[in-house]
Amino acid sequence: MFYLFCPYCGEHREEEEFHPRGQAHLSRPEDPDGCTDEEWGDFIYFRTNPRGLHHEIWVHAVGCRKFFNVTRDTQSYEILETYRMGSAPRITDLNDKQQSREVQA
Amino acid sequence: MSEAVNAAVNEPIRVAVMEQLPKANVTARSPLAHSTRVVPGTIQETAGVYLWEEALRTHLAIRGNAGSADFSRGVEAATGLALPDRLQCSQSGDWSLSWIAPDEWLLIGPGKEAYAMELSLRAQLDGHYAVINLSGGQTLLRLAGPKARLVLMKSCPYDMHDRNFPVGKVVTTVLAKSQATVHRIGDEEWALVVRRSFADYVWRWLMDAGKEYDLGPRRPE
Amino acid sequence: MTQRNRLDTGGRIDRGTPLGFKFNGQHYQGFAGDTLASALLANGVDVIGRSFKYSRPRGIVAASAEEPNAVFQLGATEATQVPNVRATQQELFDGLVSQPTSGWPGLKIDFMGVVGSLLGRMLPPGFYYKTFMFPQAAWDTYEKYIRKAAGLGRSPRKPDVDTYDHLNHHTDVLIVGAGPTGLSAALSAARAGARVILADEQAEMGGSLLDCTDKLDDKPAAEWVRGTLQELAGYDNVLLLPRATVNGYHDHNFLTIHERRTDHCADHAPTNLSRQRLHRVRARWVVLATGAHERPLVYGHNDLPGCMLASAVSTYINRYAVVPGRKLVLMTTNDNAYRTAFDWQDAGREVVAIVDTRAYATGAWQAEAERRGLKILKGMAVIEARGRQRVTGAVVAGLTSDGNRVTGDRQILNCDTLASSGGWSPVVHLSCHTGSRPVWDDDAIGFLPGKTVQQQLVAGAVNGRYSLSDCLTDGASIGAEAATKAGFPAKPATVPFVRTRPEIGAMALFCVPHPKPNSRAPKQFVDFQTDVTAAAIELATREGFESIEHIKRYTAMGFGTDQGKLGNINGMAVAAKSLNQTIPETGTTIFRPNYTPVTFGAIAGRHCNDLFDPIRYSAMHEWHVRNGARFEDVGQWKRPWYFPKADETMQQALNRECLATRESVGILDASTLGKIDIQGKDAREFLGRIYTNAWAKLPVGKCRYGLMCKEDGMVFDDGVTSCMGENHFVMTTTTGGAAGVLEWLELYHQTEWPELDVYMNTVTDHWATMTLAGPNARKLLAELTDDIDLDRDRFRFMDWRQGTVAGVPARVFRISFTGELSYEINVQANYGLHVWETLFDHGAKYKLTPYGTETMHILRAEKGFIIAGQDTDGSVHPYDLGMSWAVKEDKPFSFIGKRGMKREDCVRANRKQLVGIKTKDPSVVLPEGAQAVDNPDHPLPVPMLGHITSSYYSACLGRSIALGVIKGGHNRMGDTVHYPLADGRIVEAEICNTIFLDPEGERQNV
């Protein structure tokens, strides 16, 4: 059971209030009709499945209904940071973990 | 019915607003109309927790940009209530305005005022905003008494402790397998907003959770 | 029967409160304050079970959670049966009824014992795999007897009379274990003002302090415990949870605590009180003060009743005033266990000898033993126990200093109790739950908690600090550290002074060698509950198993309900030795939740029976119940399925409902359809992007059907959306899809197109929706409204109007899911029942007939209307459905699904396409899911063409109708296909148009 910090409510909430929505920072291609089948297939079907650092989208479904991003270590399940839609992650490397603890604190 | 569909042809209709309450003498049935009979016992002083429905109140969702001064001024002009900060509630008399999300608030007030208040809000607001009448879609439950917090701890995974949940705070959270907007209105007083279709389930759940504390109906005044 | 092992004085029991109880059909008596185990020992009950594999007699070994043998079935009635209760943790109450769970067919008859001793050699490790693997079908037969003989308990056959619940907590510091470490940690944290939960599995807090003879500040330890608990109880910020086992340590410091609230009171709980409670705790910091379990030594016949843990013997004497025998032999590798010999002697019983495996054992404890006149045999060990139903003697021999071989002559010591201590095993279980692997520590001679990502601290014996004074000081400082880290600057509490003797180093010995090789020596048990011996582990290594995880699974070591709390470390030591490795090289298995078994009741809590899942009701539900509706679950909603009259069958009721609707007028409660209110200047643009069809020109006052696809082009929901104003739409969705569609819309709005000005809110519950359908719908509605012009040409199909219905303001939508003239009336839900009932007041003359979801399904299928989720399954795009009219390809924005449905696979010929299916025999209704083939005589495998998605008997058409997908179906109109069914029939059918009734759509224009 995760304990997630909702950047919109400004609080940690129990996992029961959230839904995961998969990999973050995937943008819908600007010109879908100009995509080849392969490019479109990549966009809709292919996702990374890293062991370690992962950026993902969650939604505070029972709460403020806002989507936000989570940087998570898929091995230890540590949540390294959560951040609003439209902003970039501060942590892009597991070596930045220490920094993340400060961010979360 | 000036804002409604049947309005003058030349004015484009932006949003359909309607008085939804009958002029005729029609009995309204709250979501828990069938349940209030089931509360065991009579009004008593000794119960550890009290549960009742405050039925048929006005519930309006207000959407808008909190960062816009015009928006907050407009809301305040219409409601007399300042736009509350996150997880907070503004209250005045019979009206309360609770933060739901960064761009959403819940206005609760006396039962027959939804239409007038919506018109008043729409008169005061401009730009991108929305007002949604939810008066039929949800209801207000009251939970009170020395054991009310324990009943909530049985029901919600949110931290109900004084240090985290002082009087005045509002959170929307999981309640059993449904959800509720929970507002602490006093030391031992809580208000819960639940969706109509789930109200019976929530009611039965709270009744069951309260059994241990000798649950009673409406708290004696 | 008398309590012949009970002392006249001492202990923490109340001799003034005798309690009667039953075990294995016999009546016994104990006292308040006893556990079931201490009461059985007081009564001299030696054999309390028989072992799993060899059916050997077994007695009580331990005094706490690690007990492997005394695992019982409790309950005086069928409804109150509880399996898997450790007698050492069950408090005695008057009238307690318990049964051994092992020992079928009986403790004394010993049927399996005979088999066991005959077949001992035939039950090697891996016996499941070797013996029962083949033939697989025979497993059912084996299993029955194995389970019976294994003694795993049984579940009750009647519903539980008790209730259970959950309680959610958040805390700054959760301290697990209220022994000396936990108590001093709690003091430090509580005084700093942190919110503290202190949980302990025992009825009384204090842990080892409740049975130790050491003095704290020169006073009995129990006095310090009392004072400390009193102080803690006085703090608002402290929650003390006795009888509460912290059973699981999950992600992000989420822990579950299993509290037995009334298990100690009676067979079942008092009215309105839950029997057990699961506390769900989110802790900022966790302090593990779980202590250590004493490790028994492994030697020949070490499972005989009378062989016990040294510390357990002391606990029974000091805490329960029970001396479990007359003559004691104590074998130890350390000084700590000398206490047991002293306690035994102080209780007035005979200590035959202290067998100390260390030749070098010369220090303060030995001096005290000599002062007491006790015999110490140094550098020696008990190599085997003698006896049949109970220990009668101990065979003792010399031991080389490395502990690897036996030397010198053997001697036999007469005794009835053989206590052993091989040191301590820290209780690392909870730490393991976090995914952390324990680390071997040579000084502690045990595995200590390893590194973890959780906010966890460990203190006291679990961290290898075994001495009482270390536990107290470590607890105080770790408790202060935890509070400080949680934001409450704390100083370590001052701890009492402990007067004790210095100890000399312990010896790392696990399995006592025998003159014979282990494979021929008397059985040396490592794991009592699964009957795994040292020889079995050695055999596993000889058979090539090297990883400790594999050895564990092959031998079943640690697979019992005790998870090998006593045996695992000894087993690893045996494996290491056999593999010529050190223990750290061999490694350890890790423990999983739960620490001790948890009842299903506690896991379920109050999420059972009527409260198992939400049941959602519409505003008209009462009417449906009053009028005999049969209900169908649609998501969490209860929807009327059909309304049978008197003795109608379901089909008769459906026929009547369908005909009444088509001939006059029917009414459906459609309140459950999802309704989403969309406001904002870009609402129209937004709709254009998420629907496949056009929205740019839909005028105010009109409605339009829309199809929603995912990016792959496949249909996932549909519904009618109405234009309420230039900036205002109300969307409807399927009943089951409502929440998912709103989340989907928000996902796109918030992540892809935040620049669009649109707000979306659910109004599903706000509106009660009732659909009038049938040629008389207008006439009926006209009787209830005087402000809506219902003229067929002014209030046209796909228009909506606002007005008053039955005195209530309403929005009326002229839309149709049946093909009939149809009005969908929406009123605020609080007035839904009134309007519904008024419609019936006026409806009698039109034979207004309520219909449910099944009739709705039939009526729409007659018209070929799809149901998303029934006729689509995530692999069907609009063209497959023949709904190209609902796709507007030239919209400026590349709407969701557009690119997806152009992929190569989506445009190939021969895709499965939705068609109508008419059976040649009109009375045959095909089962949904039936697969079509062209030629049923085709040799296997027969190529499949597609399946039936919807199938009904249509009373209006007097025949069966079906919808289904067929490969290339749109070009196969009139073809014959065959549906081979599970019952052997092969049904011939014809492919046809999906519209069975009124293809011109004339009916709704009445």
Tab-separated table of N, CA and C in Angstrom, chain B residues 10 28 33 36 55 87 102 107 112 119 122 127 145 147-148 163 201 221:
chain	number	residue	atom	x	y	z
B	10	ASN	N	-32.780	35.696	-30.349
B	10	ASN	CA	-31.603	36.451	-30.742
B	10	ASN	C	-30.419	36.303	-29.801
B	28	ALA	N	-40.654	15.871	-1.879
B	28	ALA	CA	-39.317	15.434	-2.285
B	28	ALA	C	-38.896	14.264	-1.412
B	33	ALA	N	-34.541	8.851	2.552
B	33	ALA	CA	-35.905	8.957	3.067
B	33	ALA	C	-36.374	7.619	3.633
B	36	THR	N	-34.172	6.705	7.336
B	36	THR	CA	-34.183	7.409	8.612
B	36	THR	C	-35.113	6.732	9.608
B	55	ALA	N	-31.261	16.493	5.022
B	55	ALA	CA	-31.744	16.189	3.680
B	55	ALA	C	-32.053	17.445	2.883
B	87	LEU	N	-8.215	22.427	1.170
B	87	LEU	CA	-8.656	21.599	2.289
B	87	LEU	C	-9.317	22.410	3.404
B	102	PRO	N	-8.208	22.134	-6.787
B	102	PRO	CA	-7.658	23.474	-7.047
B	102	PRO	C	-8.601	24.348	-7.870
B	107	LEU	N	-20.527	24.331	-2.686
B	107	LEU	CA	-21.332	25.286	-1.918
B	107	LEU	C	-22.564	24.558	-1.405
B	112	LYS	N	-33.940	25.488	-0.704
B	112	LYS	CA	-34.648	25.958	-1.895
B	112	LYS	C	-33.895	27.026	-2.667
B	119	LEU	N	-28.092	31.599	-10.346
B	119	LEU	CA	-28.258	32.819	-11.143
B	119	LEU	C	-27.361	33.923	-10.609
B	122	ARG	N	-23.829	33.244	-11.543
B	122	ARG	CA	-23.606	33.482	-12.966
B	122	ARG	C	-23.626	34.992	-13.281
B	127	GLY	N	-15.978	34.929	-17.803
B	127	GLY	CA	-14.845	34.134	-18.269
B	127	GLY	C	-15.105	32.651	-18.095
B	145	GLY	N	-20.680	13.169	18.281
B	145	GLY	CA	-20.545	12.416	19.516
B	145	GLY	C	-19.107	12.059	19.812
B	147	LYS	N	-17.614	9.364	20.125
B	147	LYS	CA	-17.013	8.245	19.381
B	147	LYS	C	-17.078	8.447	17.865
B	148	ALA	N	-17.500	9.621	17.433
B	148	ALA	CA	-17.651	9.845	15.993
B	148	ALA	C	-16.324	9.643	15.269
B	163	ARG	N	-4.456	16.482	15.284
B	163	ARG	CA	-3.288	17.210	14.770
B	163	ARG	C	-3.327	17.328	13.257
B	201	TYR	N	-25.783	2.599	1.153
B	201	TYR	CA	-24.642	1.770	1.553
B	201	TYR	C	-23.840	2.448	2.653
B	221	GLU	N	-30.457	18.499	20.944
B	221	GLU	CA	-29.996	19.894	20.844
B	221	GLU	C	-29.603	20.398	22.221
